C-alpha positions in Angstrom: 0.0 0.0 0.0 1.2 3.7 -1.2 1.0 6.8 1.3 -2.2 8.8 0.1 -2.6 10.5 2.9 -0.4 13.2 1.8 -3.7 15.0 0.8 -4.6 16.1 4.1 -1.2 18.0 4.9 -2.4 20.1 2.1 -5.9 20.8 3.4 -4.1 22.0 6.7 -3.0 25.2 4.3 -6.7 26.4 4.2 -5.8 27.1 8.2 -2.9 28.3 7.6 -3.3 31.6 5.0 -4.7 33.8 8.0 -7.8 35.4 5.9 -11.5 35.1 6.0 -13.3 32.2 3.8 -14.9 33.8 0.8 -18.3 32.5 0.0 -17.3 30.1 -3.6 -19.8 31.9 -6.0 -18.4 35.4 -5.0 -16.5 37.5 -7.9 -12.7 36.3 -7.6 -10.9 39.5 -8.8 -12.0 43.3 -7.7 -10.5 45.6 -10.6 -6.9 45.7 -10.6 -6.4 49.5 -10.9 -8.0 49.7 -7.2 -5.7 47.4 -5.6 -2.2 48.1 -4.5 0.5 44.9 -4.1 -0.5 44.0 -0.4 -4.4 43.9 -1.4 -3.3 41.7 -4.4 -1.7 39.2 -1.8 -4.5 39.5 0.1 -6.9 38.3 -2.7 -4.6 35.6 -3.9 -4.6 34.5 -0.5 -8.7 34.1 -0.6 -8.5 32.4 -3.7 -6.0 30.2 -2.9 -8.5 29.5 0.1 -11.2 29.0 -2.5 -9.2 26.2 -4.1 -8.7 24.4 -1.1 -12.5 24.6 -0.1 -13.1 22.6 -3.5 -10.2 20.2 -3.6 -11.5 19.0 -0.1 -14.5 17.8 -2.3 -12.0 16.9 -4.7 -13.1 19.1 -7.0 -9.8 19.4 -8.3 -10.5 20.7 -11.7 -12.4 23.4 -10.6 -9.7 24.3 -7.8 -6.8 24.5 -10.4 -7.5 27.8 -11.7 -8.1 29.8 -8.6 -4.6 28.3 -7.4 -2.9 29.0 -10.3 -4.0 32.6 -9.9 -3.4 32.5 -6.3 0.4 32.2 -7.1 0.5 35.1 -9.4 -1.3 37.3 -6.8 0.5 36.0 -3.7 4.4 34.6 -5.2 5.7 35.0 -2.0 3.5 33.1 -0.3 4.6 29.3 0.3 1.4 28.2 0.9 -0.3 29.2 -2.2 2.7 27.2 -4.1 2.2 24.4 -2.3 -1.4 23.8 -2.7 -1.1 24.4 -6.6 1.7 21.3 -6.3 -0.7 19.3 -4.5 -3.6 20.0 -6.7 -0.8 19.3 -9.7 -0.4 15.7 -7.6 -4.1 14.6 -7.5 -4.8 15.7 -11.2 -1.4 13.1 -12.2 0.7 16.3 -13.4 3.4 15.2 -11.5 6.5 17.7 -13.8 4.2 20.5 -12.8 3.4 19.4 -9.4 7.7 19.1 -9.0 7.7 23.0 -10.2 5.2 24.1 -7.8 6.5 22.5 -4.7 9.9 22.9 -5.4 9.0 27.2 -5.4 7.2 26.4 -2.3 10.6 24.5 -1.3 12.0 27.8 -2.0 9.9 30.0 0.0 10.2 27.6 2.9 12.8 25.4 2.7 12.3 23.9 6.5 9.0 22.8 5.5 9.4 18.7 5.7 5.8 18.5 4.8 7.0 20.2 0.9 9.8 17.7 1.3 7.6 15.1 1.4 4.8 15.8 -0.9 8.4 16.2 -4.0 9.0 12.7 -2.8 5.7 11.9 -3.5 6.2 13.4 -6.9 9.3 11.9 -7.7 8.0 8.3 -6.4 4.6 8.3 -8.9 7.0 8.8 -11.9 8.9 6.3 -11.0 11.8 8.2 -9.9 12.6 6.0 -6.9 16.1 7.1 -5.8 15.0 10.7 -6.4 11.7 10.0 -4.2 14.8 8.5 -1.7 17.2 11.8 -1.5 13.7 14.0 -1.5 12.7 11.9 1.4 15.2 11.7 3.5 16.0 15.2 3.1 12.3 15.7 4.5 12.7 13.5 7.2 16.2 15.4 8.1 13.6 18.1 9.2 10.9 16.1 10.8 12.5 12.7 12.0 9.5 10.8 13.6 7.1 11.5 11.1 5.0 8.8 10.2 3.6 9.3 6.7 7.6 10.3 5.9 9.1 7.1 6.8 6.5 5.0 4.9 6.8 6.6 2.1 10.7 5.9 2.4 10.1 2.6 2.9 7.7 2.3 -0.3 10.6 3.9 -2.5 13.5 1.2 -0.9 10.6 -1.3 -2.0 10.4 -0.7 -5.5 14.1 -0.5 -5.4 14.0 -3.6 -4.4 16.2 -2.6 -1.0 14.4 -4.7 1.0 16.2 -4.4 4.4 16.1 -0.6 4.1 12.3 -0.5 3.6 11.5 -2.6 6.3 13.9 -0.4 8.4 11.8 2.2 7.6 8.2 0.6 7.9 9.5 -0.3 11.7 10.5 3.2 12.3 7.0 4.0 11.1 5.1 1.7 13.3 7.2 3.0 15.9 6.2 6.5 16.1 2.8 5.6 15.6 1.6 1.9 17.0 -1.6 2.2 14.6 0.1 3.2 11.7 -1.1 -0.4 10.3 -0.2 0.2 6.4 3.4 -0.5 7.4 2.9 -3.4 9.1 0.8 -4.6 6.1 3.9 -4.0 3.5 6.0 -5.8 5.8 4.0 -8.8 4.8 3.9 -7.7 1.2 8.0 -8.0 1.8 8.1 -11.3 3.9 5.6 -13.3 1.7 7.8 -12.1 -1.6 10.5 -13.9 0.1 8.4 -16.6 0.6 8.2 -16.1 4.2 4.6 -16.7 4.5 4.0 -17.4 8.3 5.7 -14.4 9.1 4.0 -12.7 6.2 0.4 -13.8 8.0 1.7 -12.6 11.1 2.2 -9.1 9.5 -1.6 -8.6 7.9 -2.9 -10.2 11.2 -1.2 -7.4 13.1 -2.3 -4.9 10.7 -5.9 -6.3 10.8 -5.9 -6.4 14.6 -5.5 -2.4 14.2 -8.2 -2.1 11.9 -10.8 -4.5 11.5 -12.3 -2.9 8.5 -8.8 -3.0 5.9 -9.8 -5.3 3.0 -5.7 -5.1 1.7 -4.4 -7.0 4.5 -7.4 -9.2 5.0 -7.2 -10.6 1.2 -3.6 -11.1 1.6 -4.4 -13.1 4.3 -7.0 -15.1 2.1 -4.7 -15.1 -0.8 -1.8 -17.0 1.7 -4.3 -19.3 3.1 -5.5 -20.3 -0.2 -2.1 -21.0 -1.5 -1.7 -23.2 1.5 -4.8 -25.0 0.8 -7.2 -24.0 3.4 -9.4 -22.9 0.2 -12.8 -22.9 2.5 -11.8 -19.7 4.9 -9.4 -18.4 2.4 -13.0 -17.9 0.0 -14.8 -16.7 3.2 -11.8 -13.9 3.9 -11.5 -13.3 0.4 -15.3 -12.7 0.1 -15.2 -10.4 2.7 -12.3 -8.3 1.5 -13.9 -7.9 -1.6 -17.4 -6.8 0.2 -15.0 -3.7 2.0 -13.7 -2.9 -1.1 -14.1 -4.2 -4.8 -10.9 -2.6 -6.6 -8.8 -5.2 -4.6 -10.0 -7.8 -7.1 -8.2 -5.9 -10.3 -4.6 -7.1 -10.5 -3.7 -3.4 -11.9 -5.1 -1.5 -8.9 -2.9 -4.9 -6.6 0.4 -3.6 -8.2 -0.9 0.1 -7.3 -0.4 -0.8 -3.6 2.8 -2.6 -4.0 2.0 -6.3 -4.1 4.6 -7.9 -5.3 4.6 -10.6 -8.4 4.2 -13.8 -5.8 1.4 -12.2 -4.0 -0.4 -11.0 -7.6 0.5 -14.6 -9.1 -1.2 -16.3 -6.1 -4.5 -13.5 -5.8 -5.1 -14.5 -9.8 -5.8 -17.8 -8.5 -7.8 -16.7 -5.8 -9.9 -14.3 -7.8 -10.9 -17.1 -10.2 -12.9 -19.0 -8.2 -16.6 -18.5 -8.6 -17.4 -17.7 -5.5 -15.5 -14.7 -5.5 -16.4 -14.2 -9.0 -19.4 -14.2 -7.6 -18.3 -11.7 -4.9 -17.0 -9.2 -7.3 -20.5 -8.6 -8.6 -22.0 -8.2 -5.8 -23.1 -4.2 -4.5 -21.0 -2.8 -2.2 -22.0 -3.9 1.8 -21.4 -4.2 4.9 -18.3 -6.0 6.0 -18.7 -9.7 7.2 -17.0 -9.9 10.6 -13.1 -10.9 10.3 -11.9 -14.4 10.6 -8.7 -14.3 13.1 -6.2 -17.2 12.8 -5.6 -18.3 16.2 -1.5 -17.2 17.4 
């Protein structure tokens, strides 16, 4: 599983300009000849405001413009730059995402949350040593942070550095105990390896934190399976697919990481007909998780 919560460090910048929410249908731009340079910053600073309003209903689009404008207004204002790079990062425009933050970088250069959001930049192009260096350099400002070590440990993954990643998972898990995605690409790790008891262990862990995570419960079903228990393996992977029906699409598996064991097992899963079956079914309720005994 990739870091997507990035997102809400952005949101936290509609706290952060210091000026009063503007009502979204209001005119955006008064006429320039009345306004002098701090007024200008001032309205960038609503609009920028504007564009964070939408993009929390990702309305992304729509947000683009005003934050675009928002840097012309207000370029000396990080915050303005850095919410254009994250709308750049939602909307997949990940060169002009890297332009945006790194001005914001600019502005602010302590800021380990910019750090982070480039590395997030330079990891969905596939620049994984890049997303490394940019990463690192983040965590240089904010050591302990979570999000930051995961998503060092995601690029060491695709680089295929192994020890490093889960290094950095356990340094993730160990400023925050709940931080269950790193636990879960642990397992992704270990059962690649072909460790798979200690890959189990992993998604139980990660499942014991949240009951409701359909990655680490159809891992589970997908190991379980592969060892022949096919009747609660079906059951688990039933359920999984109840929480959340883009785990059964082998492009949307190799999204969050799984590995080409863990895809070439889940193929063998997903063509049984009862989770054919499954994966038309609506959207539902979860059924209640099956726990192996320790």
């Amino acid at each position: 599983m990739p870091n997507h919560k990035f997102w809400i460090k952005f949101l936290i910048v509609c706290s952060l300009l210091g000026v009063a929410q503007p009502a979204l249908g209001q005119a955006l731009i008064p006429r320039a000849p009345q306004l002098n340079s701090a007024a200008l910053e001032q309205q960038g600073l609503r609009l920028a405001q504007e564009a964070a309003q939408l993009a929390q209903f990702q309305q992304y689009e729509q947000a683009l413009p005003r934050a675009r404008l928002a840097t012309q207004l207000a370029p000396r204002s990080y915050q303005s730059w850095f919410l254009l790079g994250g709308l750049y990062l939602q909307t997949n425009r990940y060169n002009e995402a890297i332009a945006a933050l790194d001005q914001a970088r600019v502005l602010d250069p302590k800021n380990a949350s910019i750090m982070f959001a480039l590395g997030s930049a330079h990891f969905q192009q596939g620049k994984y040593q890049a997303a490394v260096d940019t990463l690192q350099a983040g965590l240089r400002l904010k050591p302990n942070d979570p999000e930051g070590l995961f998503d060092l440990g995601n690029a060491y993954y695709k680089l295929r550095q192994f020890p490093q990643a889960i290094e950095q998972y356990n340094k993730a898990t160990a400023a925050d105990k709940k931080f269950w995605p790193a636990i879960n690409n642990i397992g992704l790790i270990k059962y690649e390896q072909g460790d798979i008891n200690s890959a189990l262990k992993h998604w139980q862990a990660a499942l014991n934190i949240d009951k409701q995570a359909a990655e680490p419960q159809l891992a589970m079903a997908v190991a379980l399976y592969t060892r022949g228990d096919q009747q609660r393996a079906i059951a688990m992977g039933e359920a999984a697919l109840r929480i959340d029906q883009r785990y059964g699409d082998v492009e949307f598996l190799r999204e969050q990481l799984w590995g080409d064991r863990l895809i070439a097992d889940t193929q063998k899963l997903l063509a049984s007909p009862r989770i054919q079956a499954a994966l038309q079914e609506p959207p539902s309720q979860p059924a209640q998780i099956q726990v192996i005994p320790q």
